[in-house]
């Protein structure tokens, strides 16, 4: 699977947009970009995923660059409850194995009041 | 409410005892997974199951055992052979393996002394 690189930590003011970057320069054509987050001492939560088009759901937006080598997760109006570790993961389009869901070290987002 | 439940949230055991962690889902998902998370680390896959009565070893299966007798249930037994069992254990499920997002339970924190 393609390796991802994320900044270890970021701060964001409450009510502002949080933009979390992820580099995945070795991504291949059949790999999706997934984002999860994990609030302290809880299970990870799926946020969004995409292949090459920008995606939006009730939680966030995902912007993938045209060359697919990087992406940005956008939380449009961050709240204190969005404080969590955010993980960017790439995984193949189809796979018979569960092994590919691998969480790296992620970005610790702290939303400040 | 649809979701994944894990019980108990905290579990304490003496060294040398086997312990079984519960995981139940009512999402009608075919695939279920067990992960282990150590402090400040990502998730590591222990076992996964794609269908009832079938399961496969993950990256760190030694000292663990599972069963999948019902679609809804995927219990994990931490045996006395597991050398370092103290950890945060997470159960997840997905519609199928491969591209589909995984939904996680709240986790069980196991402490063995």
JSON list of C-alpha atoms in Angstrom, two decimals:
[
{"chain": "A", "resi": 1, "resn": "UNK", "atom": "CA", "xyz": [0.00, 0.00, 0.00]},
{"chain": "A", "resi": 2, "resn": "UNK", "atom": "CA", "xyz": [1.07, 3.58, -0.57]},
{"chain": "A", "resi": 3, "resn": "UNK", "atom": "CA", "xyz": [2.76, 5.25, 2.38]},
{"chain": "A", "resi": 4, "resn": "UNK", "atom": "CA", "xyz": [1.17, 8.41, 3.76]},
{"chain": "A", "resi": 5, "resn": "UNK", "atom": "CA", "xyz": [2.78, 11.39, 5.46]},
{"chain": "A", "resi": 6, "resn": "UNK", "atom": "CA", "xyz": [0.88, 13.67, 7.83]},
{"chain": "A", "resi": 7, "resn": "UNK", "atom": "CA", "xyz": [1.99, 16.45, 10.16]},
{"chain": "A", "resi": 8, "resn": "UNK", "atom": "CA", "xyz": [2.12, 15.17, 13.74]},
{"chain": "A", "resi": 9, "resn": "UNK", "atom": "CA", "xyz": [-0.04, 17.95, 15.17]},
{"chain": "A", "resi": 10, "resn": "UNK", "atom": "CA", "xyz": [-2.17, 20.96, 14.28]},
{"chain": "A", "resi": 11, "resn": "UNK", "atom": "CA", "xyz": [-4.26, 23.52, 16.14]},
{"chain": "A", "resi": 12, "resn": "UNK", "atom": "CA", "xyz": [-7.45, 25.14, 14.96]},
{"chain": "A", "resi": 13, "resn": "UNK", "atom": "CA", "xyz": [-9.71, 27.80, 16.49]},
{"chain": "A", "resi": 14, "resn": "UNK", "atom": "CA", "xyz": [-13.24, 26.73, 17.30]},
{"chain": "A", "resi": 15, "resn": "UNK", "atom": "CA", "xyz": [-15.66, 27.68, 14.52]},
{"chain": "A", "resi": 16, "resn": "UNK", "atom": "CA", "xyz": [-12.94, 27.92, 11.92]},
{"chain": "A", "resi": 17, "resn": "UNK", "atom": "CA", "xyz": [-12.21, 25.44, 9.15]},
{"chain": "A", "resi": 18, "resn": "UNK", "atom": "CA", "xyz": [-9.64, 22.78, 9.93]},
{"chain": "A", "resi": 19, "resn": "UNK", "atom": "CA", "xyz": [-7.56, 21.73, 6.92]},
{"chain": "A", "resi": 20, "resn": "UNK", "atom": "CA", "xyz": [-5.61, 18.53, 7.45]},
{"chain": "A", "resi": 21, "resn": "UNK", "atom": "CA", "xyz": [-3.07, 17.63, 4.76]},
{"chain": "A", "resi": 22, "resn": "UNK", "atom": "CA", "xyz": [-1.86, 14.21, 3.70]},
{"chain": "A", "resi": 23, "resn": "UNK", "atom": "CA", "xyz": [0.86, 13.30, 1.22]},
{"chain": "A", "resi": 24, "resn": "UNK", "atom": "CA", "xyz": [0.62, 10.00, -0.63]},
{"chain": "A", "resi": 25, "resn": "UNK", "atom": "CA", "xyz": [3.02, 10.50, -3.51]},
{"chain": "A", "resi": 26, "resn": "UNK", "atom": "CA", "xyz": [3.34, 6.77, -4.29]},
{"chain": "A", "resi": 27, "resn": "UNK", "atom": "CA", "xyz": [-0.40, 6.16, -4.57]},
{"chain": "A", "resi": 28, "resn": "UNK", "atom": "CA", "xyz": [-1.37, 3.89, -7.43]},
{"chain": "A", "resi": 29, "resn": "UNK", "atom": "CA", "xyz": [-4.34, 4.16, -9.71]},
{"chain": "A", "resi": 30, "resn": "UNK", "atom": "CA", "xyz": [-6.50, 1.63, -7.90]},
{"chain": "A", "resi": 31, "resn": "UNK", "atom": "CA", "xyz": [-6.04, 3.02, -4.40]},
{"chain": "A", "resi": 32, "resn": "UNK", "atom": "CA", "xyz": [-8.64, 5.03, -2.52]},
{"chain": "A", "resi": 33, "resn": "UNK", "atom": "CA", "xyz": [-7.87, 7.67, 0.08]},
{"chain": "A", "resi": 34, "resn": "UNK", "atom": "CA", "xyz": [-9.66, 7.09, 3.38]},
{"chain": "A", "resi": 35, "resn": "UNK", "atom": "CA", "xyz": [-9.85, 9.29, 6.45]},
{"chain": "A", "resi": 36, "resn": "UNK", "atom": "CA", "xyz": [-10.61, 8.12, 9.97]},
{"chain": "A", "resi": 37, "resn": "UNK", "atom": "CA", "xyz": [-10.33, 9.84, 13.31]},
{"chain": "A", "resi": 38, "resn": "UNK", "atom": "CA", "xyz": [-9.89, 8.58, 16.85]},
{"chain": "A", "resi": 39, "resn": "UNK", "atom": "CA", "xyz": [-10.97, 10.52, 19.88]},
{"chain": "A", "resi": 40, "resn": "UNK", "atom": "CA", "xyz": [-8.95, 9.65, 22.95]},
{"chain": "A", "resi": 41, "resn": "UNK", "atom": "CA", "xyz": [-9.75, 6.19, 24.36]},
{"chain": "A", "resi": 42, "resn": "UNK", "atom": "CA", "xyz": [-12.48, 5.54, 21.79]},
{"chain": "A", "resi": 43, "resn": "UNK", "atom": "CA", "xyz": [-12.65, 3.41, 18.66]},
{"chain": "A", "resi": 44, "resn": "UNK", "atom": "CA", "xyz": [-11.70, 5.00, 15.33]},
{"chain": "A", "resi": 45, "resn": "UNK", "atom": "CA", "xyz": [-14.51, 6.62, 13.35]},
{"chain": "A", "resi": 46, "resn": "UNK", "atom": "CA", "xyz": [-14.79, 6.52, 9.58]},
{"chain": "A", "resi": 47, "resn": "UNK", "atom": "CA", "xyz": [-15.04, 10.02, 8.08]},
{"chain": "A", "resi": 48, "resn": "UNK", "atom": "CA", "xyz": [-14.85, 9.94, 4.29]},
{"chain": "A", "resi": 49, "resn": "UNK", "atom": "CA", "xyz": [-13.11, 8.36, 1.33]},
{"chain": "A", "resi": 50, "resn": "UNK", "atom": "CA", "xyz": [-12.46, 9.17, -2.32]},
{"chain": "A", "resi": 51, "resn": "UNK", "atom": "CA", "xyz": [-10.67, 8.04, -5.45]},
{"chain": "A", "resi": 52, "resn": "UNK", "atom": "CA", "xyz": [-10.00, 11.14, -7.54]},
{"chain": "A", "resi": 53, "resn": "UNK", "atom": "CA", "xyz": [-13.00, 13.42, -7.34]},
{"chain": "A", "resi": 54, "resn": "UNK", "atom": "CA", "xyz": [-13.63, 15.72, -4.41]},
{"chain": "A", "resi": 55, "resn": "UNK", "atom": "CA", "xyz": [-16.11, 14.30, -1.93]},
{"chain": "A", "resi": 56, "resn": "UNK", "atom": "CA", "xyz": [-18.35, 15.86, 0.71]},
{"chain": "A", "resi": 57, "resn": "UNK", "atom": "CA", "xyz": [-20.55, 14.38, 3.40]},
{"chain": "A", "resi": 58, "resn": "UNK", "atom": "CA", "xyz": [-22.15, 15.59, 6.61]},
{"chain": "A", "resi": 59, "resn": "UNK", "atom": "CA", "xyz": [-18.87, 15.39, 8.49]},
{"chain": "A", "resi": 60, "resn": "UNK", "atom": "CA", "xyz": [-16.23, 16.73, 6.12]},
{"chain": "A", "resi": 61, "resn": "UNK", "atom": "CA", "xyz": [-14.95, 17.43, 2.63]},
{"chain": "A", "resi": 62, "resn": "UNK", "atom": "CA", "xyz": [-12.10, 15.64, 0.92]},
{"chain": "A", "resi": 63, "resn": "UNK", "atom": "CA", "xyz": [-10.06, 17.45, -1.69]},
{"chain": "A", "resi": 64, "resn": "UNK", "atom": "CA", "xyz": [-7.72, 15.26, -3.77]},
{"chain": "A", "resi": 65, "resn": "UNK", "atom": "CA", "xyz": [-5.18, 16.93, -6.05]},
{"chain": "A", "resi": 66, "resn": "UNK", "atom": "CA", "xyz": [-5.34, 16.22, -9.76]},
{"chain": "A", "resi": 67, "resn": "UNK", "atom": "CA", "xyz": [-2.18, 14.11, -9.66]},
{"chain": "A", "resi": 68, "resn": "UNK", "atom": "CA", "xyz": [-3.59, 12.28, -6.60]},
{"chain": "A", "resi": 69, "resn": "UNK", "atom": "CA", "xyz": [-0.32, 12.68, -4.73]},
{"chain": "A", "resi": 70, "resn": "UNK", "atom": "CA", "xyz": [-1.87, 14.58, -1.86]},
{"chain": "A", "resi": 71, "resn": "UNK", "atom": "CA", "xyz": [-5.22, 15.31, -0.28]},
{"chain": "A", "resi": 72, "resn": "UNK", "atom": "CA", "xyz": [-6.77, 17.61, 2.31]},
{"chain": "A", "resi": 73, "resn": "UNK", "atom": "CA", "xyz": [-9.50, 16.80, 4.77]},
{"chain": "A", "resi": 74, "resn": "UNK", "atom": "CA", "xyz": [-11.60, 19.85, 5.59]},
{"chain": "A", "resi": 75, "resn": "UNK", "atom": "CA", "xyz": [-13.76, 20.17, 8.69]},
{"chain": "A", "resi": 76, "resn": "UNK", "atom": "CA", "xyz": [-15.70, 23.32, 7.76]},
{"chain": "A", "resi": 77, "resn": "UNK", "atom": "CA", "xyz": [-16.59, 24.54, 11.26]},
{"chain": "A", "resi": 78, "resn": "UNK", "atom": "CA", "xyz": [-14.44, 22.81, 13.84]},
{"chain": "A", "resi": 79, "resn": "UNK", "atom": "CA", "xyz": [-15.84, 22.24, 17.32]},
{"chain": "A", "resi": 80, "resn": "UNK", "atom": "CA", "xyz": [-14.13, 21.17, 20.52]},
{"chain": "A", "resi": 81, "resn": "UNK", "atom": "CA", "xyz": [-15.50, 17.66, 19.93]},
{"chain": "A", "resi": 82, "resn": "UNK", "atom": "CA", "xyz": [-13.44, 17.43, 16.75]},
{"chain": "A", "resi": 83, "resn": "UNK", "atom": "CA", "xyz": [-10.26, 17.24, 18.82]},
{"chain": "A", "resi": 84, "resn": "UNK", "atom": "CA", "xyz": [-8.84, 13.84, 17.84]},
{"chain": "A", "resi": 85, "resn": "UNK", "atom": "CA", "xyz": [-6.09, 12.03, 15.96]},
{"chain": "A", "resi": 86, "resn": "UNK", "atom": "CA", "xyz": [-6.88, 12.03, 12.23]},
{"chain": "A", "resi": 87, "resn": "UNK", "atom": "CA", "xyz": [-5.57, 9.21, 10.06]},
{"chain": "A", "resi": 88, "resn": "UNK", "atom": "CA", "xyz": [-5.12, 9.28, 6.31]},
{"chain": "A", "resi": 89, "resn": "UNK", "atom": "CA", "xyz": [-4.99, 5.82, 4.76]},
{"chain": "A", "resi": 90, "resn": "UNK", "atom": "CA", "xyz": [-4.70, 4.58, 1.21]},
{"chain": "A", "resi": 91, "resn": "UNK", "atom": "CA", "xyz": [-5.96, 1.16, 0.24]},
{"chain": "A", "resi": 92, "resn": "UNK", "atom": "CA", "xyz": [-6.61, -0.76, -2.94]},
{"chain": "A", "resi": 93, "resn": "UNK", "atom": "CA", "xyz": [-9.82, -0.58, -4.87]},
{"chain": "A", "resi": 94, "resn": "UNK", "atom": "CA", "xyz": [-10.48, -4.24, -4.29]},
{"chain": "A", "resi": 95, "resn": "UNK", "atom": "CA", "xyz": [-8.78, -6.60, -1.98]},
{"chain": "A", "resi": 96, "resn": "UNK", "atom": "CA", "xyz": [-9.61, -9.96, -0.56]},
{"chain": "A", "resi": 97, "resn": "UNK", "atom": "CA", "xyz": [-7.73, -9.23, 2.59]},
{"chain": "A", "resi": 98, "resn": "UNK", "atom": "CA", "xyz": [-8.38, -7.02, 5.60]},
{"chain": "A", "resi": 99, "resn": "UNK", "atom": "CA", "xyz": [-4.67, -6.49, 6.12]},
{"chain": "A", "resi": 100, "resn": "UNK", "atom": "CA", "xyz": [-4.51, -3.28, 4.14]},
{"chain": "A", "resi": 101, "resn": "UNK", "atom": "CA", "xyz": [-6.33, -1.11, 6.70]},
{"chain": "A", "resi": 102, "resn": "UNK", "atom": "CA", "xyz": [-3.17, 0.15, 8.38]},
{"chain": "A", "resi": 103, "resn": "UNK", "atom": "CA", "xyz": [-3.18, 3.17, 10.65]},
{"chain": "A", "resi": 104, "resn": "UNK", "atom": "CA", "xyz": [0.00, 5.25, 10.82]},
{"chain": "A", "resi": 105, "resn": "UNK", "atom": "CA", "xyz": [0.71, 7.89, 13.43]},
{"chain": "A", "resi": 106, "resn": "UNK", "atom": "CA", "xyz": [-1.81, 10.43, 12.11]},
{"chain": "A", "resi": 107, "resn": "UNK", "atom": "CA", "xyz": [-2.28, 14.13, 12.96]},
{"chain": "A", "resi": 108, "resn": "UNK", "atom": "CA", "xyz": [-3.35, 15.21, 16.43]},
{"chain": "A", "resi": 109, "resn": "UNK", "atom": "CA", "xyz": [-5.85, 18.02, 15.81]},
{"chain": "A", "resi": 110, "resn": "UNK", "atom": "CA", "xyz": [-6.55, 20.22, 18.81]},
{"chain": "A", "resi": 111, "resn": "UNK", "atom": "CA", "xyz": [-9.49, 22.62, 18.51]},
{"chain": "A", "resi": 112, "resn": "UNK", "atom": "CA", "xyz": [-8.97, 25.60, 20.75]},
{"chain": "A", "resi": 113, "resn": "UNK", "atom": "CA", "xyz": [-11.79, 27.60, 22.37]},
{"chain": "B", "resi": 1, "resn": "UNK", "atom": "CA", "xyz": [-29.69, 1.87, 16.86]},
{"chain": "B", "resi": 2, "resn": "UNK", "atom": "CA", "xyz": [-27.29, 0.05, 14.56]},
{"chain": "B", "resi": 3, "resn": "UNK", "atom": "CA", "xyz": [-23.73, -0.36, 15.70]},
{"chain": "B", "resi": 4, "resn": "UNK", "atom": "CA", "xyz": [-20.99, -2.39, 17.26]},
{"chain": "B", "resi": 5, "resn": "UNK", "atom": "CA", "xyz": [-20.82, -3.11, 20.95]},
{"chain": "B", "resi": 6, "resn": "UNK", "atom": "CA", "xyz": [-17.87, -4.32, 22.93]},
{"chain": "B", "resi": 7, "resn": "UNK", "atom": "CA", "xyz": [-17.97, -5.35, 26.53]},
{"chain": "B", "resi": 8, "resn": "UNK", "atom": "CA", "xyz": [-16.72, -4.72, 29.03]},
{"chain": "B", "resi": 9, "resn": "UNK", "atom": "CA", "xyz": [-15.03, -1.34, 28.56]},
{"chain": "B", "resi": 10, "resn": "UNK", "atom": "CA", "xyz": [-12.38, -2.14, 31.17]},
{"chain": "B", "resi": 11, "resn": "UNK", "atom": "CA", "xyz": [-11.16, -5.62, 32.08]},
{"chain": "B", "resi": 12, "resn": "UNK", "atom": "CA", "xyz": [-8.62, -6.71, 34.64]},
{"chain": "B", "resi": 13, "resn": "UNK", "atom": "CA", "xyz": [-7.07, -10.19, 34.78]},
{"chain": "B", "resi": 14, "resn": "UNK", "atom": "CA", "xyz": [-4.28, -11.99, 36.51]},
{"chain": "B", "resi": 15, "resn": "UNK", "atom": "CA", "xyz": [-1.40, -13.31, 34.47]},
{"chain": "B", "resi": 16, "resn": "UNK", "atom": "CA", "xyz": [-1.93, -16.88, 33.30]},
{"chain": "B", "resi": 17, "resn": "UNK", "atom": "CA", "xyz": [-5.69, -16.58, 32.88]},
{"chain": "B", "resi": 18, "resn": "UNK", "atom": "CA", "xyz": [-7.49, -16.72, 29.57]},
{"chain": "B", "resi": 19, "resn": "UNK", "atom": "CA", "xyz": [-9.98, -13.92, 28.96]},
{"chain": "B", "resi": 20, "resn": "UNK", "atom": "CA", "xyz": [-12.66, -13.50, 26.29]},
{"chain": "B", "resi": 21, "resn": "UNK", "atom": "CA", "xyz": [-13.62, -10.12, 24.87]},
{"chain": "B", "resi": 22, "resn": "UNK", "atom": "CA", "xyz": [-17.08, -9.71, 23.42]},
{"chain": "B", "resi": 23, "resn": "UNK", "atom": "CA", "xyz": [-17.93, -8.04, 20.09]},
{"chain": "B", "resi": 24, "resn": "UNK", "atom": "CA", "xyz": [-21.45, -7.86, 18.68]},
{"chain": "B", "resi": 25, "resn": "UNK", "atom": "CA", "xyz": [-22.76, -6.00, 15.62]},
{"chain": "B", "resi": 26, "resn": "UNK", "atom": "CA", "xyz": [-26.28, -5.48, 14.30]},
{"chain": "B", "resi": 27, "resn": "UNK", "atom": "CA", "xyz": [-25.24, -3.85, 11.03]},
{"chain": "B", "resi": 28, "resn": "UNK", "atom": "CA", "xyz": [-25.67, -7.07, 9.04]},
{"chain": "B", "resi": 29, "resn": "UNK", "atom": "CA", "xyz": [-22.00, -6.83, 8.05]},
{"chain": "B", "resi": 30, "resn": "UNK", "atom": "CA", "xyz": [-20.26, -9.90, 6.70]},
{"chain": "B", "resi": 31, "resn": "UNK", "atom": "CA", "xyz": [-16.71, -8.98, 7.75]},
{"chain": "B", "resi": 32, "resn": "UNK", "atom": "CA", "xyz": [-15.47, -8.49, 11.29]},
{"chain": "B", "resi": 33, "resn": "UNK", "atom": "CA", "xyz": [-12.01, -7.65, 12.63]},
{"chain": "B", "resi": 34, "resn": "UNK", "atom": "CA", "xyz": [-10.01, -7.49, 15.84]},
{"chain": "B", "resi": 35, "resn": "UNK", "atom": "CA", "xyz": [-7.23, -4.94, 16.29]},
{"chain": "B", "resi": 36, "resn": "UNK", "atom": "CA", "xyz": [-4.87, -4.20, 19.11]},
{"chain": "B", "resi": 37, "resn": "UNK", "atom": "CA", "xyz": [-3.65, -0.69, 19.93]},
{"chain": "B", "resi": 38, "resn": "UNK", "atom": "CA", "xyz": [-0.76, 0.07, 22.28]},
{"chain": "B", "resi": 39, "resn": "UNK", "atom": "CA", "xyz": [-0.23, 3.55, 23.77]},
{"chain": "B", "resi": 40, "resn": "UNK", "atom": "CA", "xyz": [0.76, 6.11, 21.12]},
{"chain": "B", "resi": 41, "resn": "UNK", "atom": "CA", "xyz": [0.70, 3.46, 18.39]},
{"chain": "B", "resi": 42, "resn": "UNK", "atom": "CA", "xyz": [-1.45, 2.66, 15.41]},
{"chain": "B", "resi": 43, "resn": "UNK", "atom": "CA", "xyz": [-3.71, -0.37, 15.08]},
{"chain": "B", "resi": 44, "resn": "UNK", "atom": "CA", "xyz": [-2.43, -3.87, 14.44]},
{"chain": "B", "resi": 45, "resn": "UNK", "atom": "CA", "xyz": [-4.67, -6.56, 13.00]},
{"chain": "B", "resi": 46, "resn": "UNK", "atom": "CA", "xyz": [-5.08, -9.69, 15.12]},
{"chain": "B", "resi": 47, "resn": "UNK", "atom": "CA", "xyz": [-7.75, -11.71, 13.29]},
{"chain": "B", "resi": 48, "resn": "UNK", "atom": "CA", "xyz": [-10.45, -11.10, 10.75]},
{"chain": "B", "resi": 49, "resn": "UNK", "atom": "CA", "xyz": [-13.46, -12.99, 9.47]},
{"chain": "B", "resi": 50, "resn": "UNK", "atom": "CA", "xyz": [-15.09, -12.56, 6.08]},
{"chain": "B", "resi": 51, "resn": "UNK", "atom": "CA", "xyz": [-18.04, -14.88, 6.66]},
{"chain": "B", "resi": 52, "resn": "UNK", "atom": "CA", "xyz": [-19.53, -17.07, 9.37]},
{"chain": "B", "resi": 53, "resn": "UNK", "atom": "CA", "xyz": [-17.41, -20.08, 10.35]},
{"chain": "B", "resi": 54, "resn": "UNK", "atom": "CA", "xyz": [-14.35, -18.65, 8.63]},
{"chain": "B", "resi": 55, "resn": "UNK", "atom": "CA", "xyz": [-11.54, -16.50, 10.00]},
{"chain": "B", "resi": 56, "resn": "UNK", "atom": "CA", "xyz": [-7.98, -15.62, 9.08]},
{"chain": "B", "resi": 57, "resn": "UNK", "atom": "CA", "xyz": [-4.91, -14.65, 11.07]},
{"chain": "B", "resi": 58, "resn": "UNK", "atom": "CA", "xyz": [-3.77, -11.06, 10.95]},
{"chain": "B", "resi": 59, "resn": "UNK", "atom": "CA", "xyz": [-0.31, -9.73, 11.63]},
{"chain": "B", "resi": 60, "resn": "UNK", "atom": "CA", "xyz": [-0.16, -10.55, 15.35]},
{"chain": "B", "resi": 61, "resn": "UNK", "atom": "CA", "xyz": [-2.38, -13.62, 15.89]},
{"chain": "B", "resi": 62, "resn": "UNK", "atom": "CA", "xyz": [-0.05, -15.51, 18.23]},
{"chain": "B", "resi": 63, "resn": "UNK", "atom": "CA", "xyz": [-1.57, -15.95, 21.67]},
{"chain": "B", "resi": 64, "resn": "UNK", "atom": "CA", "xyz": [-5.09, -15.11, 20.50]},
{"chain": "B", "resi": 65, "resn": "UNK", "atom": "CA", "xyz": [-8.03, -17.17, 19.27]},
{"chain": "B", "resi": 66, "resn": "UNK", "atom": "CA", "xyz": [-11.41, -16.30, 17.76]},
{"chain": "B", "resi": 67, "resn": "UNK", "atom": "CA", "xyz": [-14.65, -17.91, 16.68]},
{"chain": "B", "resi": 68, "resn": "UNK", "atom": "CA", "xyz": [-17.39, -16.83, 14.28]},
{"chain": "B", "resi": 69, "resn": "UNK", "atom": "CA", "xyz": [-20.39, -19.04, 14.91]},
{"chain": "B", "resi": 70, "resn": "UNK", "atom": "CA", "xyz": [-22.89, -16.26, 14.23]},
{"chain": "B", "resi": 71, "resn": "UNK", "atom": "CA", "xyz": [-22.80, -13.36, 11.80]},
{"chain": "B", "resi": 72, "resn": "UNK", "atom": "CA", "xyz": [-23.39, -10.89, 14.63]},
{"chain": "B", "resi": 73, "resn": "UNK", "atom": "CA", "xyz": [-20.69, -12.10, 17.00]},
{"chain": "B", "resi": 74, "resn": "UNK", "atom": "CA", "xyz": [-16.89, -12.35, 16.85]},
{"chain": "B", "resi": 75, "resn": "UNK", "atom": "CA", "xyz": [-15.43, -12.98, 20.32]},
{"chain": "B", "resi": 76, "resn": "UNK", "atom": "CA", "xyz": [-11.69, -12.78, 20.93]},
{"chain": "B", "resi": 77, "resn": "UNK", "atom": "CA", "xyz": [-9.91, -14.91, 23.52]},
{"chain": "B", "resi": 78, "resn": "UNK", "atom": "CA", "xyz": [-6.63, -13.64, 24.87]},
{"chain": "B", "resi": 79, "resn": "UNK", "atom": "CA", "xyz": [-4.81, -16.75, 26.04]},
{"chain": "B", "resi": 80, "resn": "UNK", "atom": "CA", "xyz": [-2.09, -17.12, 28.62]},
{"chain": "B", "resi": 81, "resn": "UNK", "atom": "CA", "xyz": [0.32, -17.67, 25.71]},
{"chain": "B", "resi": 82, "resn": "UNK", "atom": "CA", "xyz": [0.06, -13.99, 24.73]},
{"chain": "B", "resi": 83, "resn": "UNK", "atom": "CA", "xyz": [3.24, -12.53, 26.18]},
{"chain": "B", "resi": 84, "resn": "UNK", "atom": "CA", "xyz": [2.12, -8.92, 26.50]},
{"chain": "B", "resi": 85, "resn": "UNK", "atom": "CA", "xyz": [-1.68, -8.85, 26.63]},
{"chain": "B", "resi": 86, "resn": "UNK", "atom": "CA", "xyz": [-2.21, -5.46, 28.27]},
{"chain": "B", "resi": 87, "resn": "UNK", "atom": "CA", "xyz": [-3.59, -3.22, 25.49]},
{"chain": "B", "resi": 88, "resn": "UNK", "atom": "CA", "xyz": [-6.64, -1.51, 24.02]},
{"chain": "B", "resi": 89, "resn": "UNK", "atom": "CA", "xyz": [-8.62, -3.98, 21.89]},
{"chain": "B", "resi": 90, "resn": "UNK", "atom": "CA", "xyz": [-10.84, -2.77, 19.08]},
{"chain": "B", "resi": 91, "resn": "UNK", "atom": "CA", "xyz": [-13.44, -4.70, 17.13]},
{"chain": "B", "resi": 92, "resn": "UNK", "atom": "CA", "xyz": [-14.65, -3.51, 13.73]},
{"chain": "B", "resi": 93, "resn": "UNK", "atom": "CA", "xyz": [-16.98, -4.64, 10.98]},
{"chain": "B", "resi": 94, "resn": "UNK", "atom": "CA", "xyz": [-17.55, -3.85, 7.34]},
{"chain": "B", "resi": 95, "resn": "UNK", "atom": "CA", "xyz": [-19.93, -4.84, 4.57]},
{"chain": "B", "resi": 96, "resn": "UNK", "atom": "CA", "xyz": [-17.09, -6.86, 3.07]},
{"chain": "B", "resi": 97, "resn": "UNK", "atom": "CA", "xyz": [-13.32, -6.88, 3.04]},
{"chain": "B", "resi": 98, "resn": "UNK", "atom": "CA", "xyz": [-11.48, -4.66, 0.59]},
{"chain": "B", "resi": 99, "resn": "UNK", "atom": "CA", "xyz": [-12.70, -1.22, -0.24]},
{"chain": "B", "resi": 100, "resn": "UNK", "atom": "CA", "xyz": [-15.48, -0.82, 2.27]},
{"chain": "B", "resi": 101, "resn": "UNK", "atom": "CA", "xyz": [-15.12, 1.42, 5.27]},
{"chain": "B", "resi": 102, "resn": "UNK", "atom": "CA", "xyz": [-14.81, -0.28, 8.65]},
{"chain": "B", "resi": 103, "resn": "UNK", "atom": "CA", "xyz": [-16.93, 0.69, 11.62]},
{"chain": "B", "resi": 104, "resn": "UNK", "atom": "CA", "xyz": [-15.37, 0.35, 15.04]},
{"chain": "B", "resi": 105, "resn": "UNK", "atom": "CA", "xyz": [-16.70, -0.46, 18.47]},
{"chain": "B", "resi": 106, "resn": "UNK", "atom": "CA", "xyz": [-15.81, 1.59, 21.57]},
{"chain": "B", "resi": 107, "resn": "UNK", "atom": "CA", "xyz": [-12.98, -0.77, 22.55]},
{"chain": "B", "resi": 108, "resn": "UNK", "atom": "CA", "xyz": [-12.02, -2.82, 25.60]},
{"chain": "B", "resi": 109, "resn": "UNK", "atom": "CA", "xyz": [-9.03, -1.84, 27.68]},
{"chain": "B", "resi": 110, "resn": "UNK", "atom": "CA", "xyz": [-7.46, -5.02, 29.07]},
{"chain": "B", "resi": 111, "resn": "UNK", "atom": "CA", "xyz": [-4.99, -4.88, 31.92]},
{"chain": "B", "resi": 112, "resn": "UNK", "atom": "CA", "xyz": [-3.17, -8.04, 32.95]},
{"chain": "B", "resi": 113, "resn": "UNK", "atom": "CA", "xyz": [-1.09, -8.03, 36.12]}
]
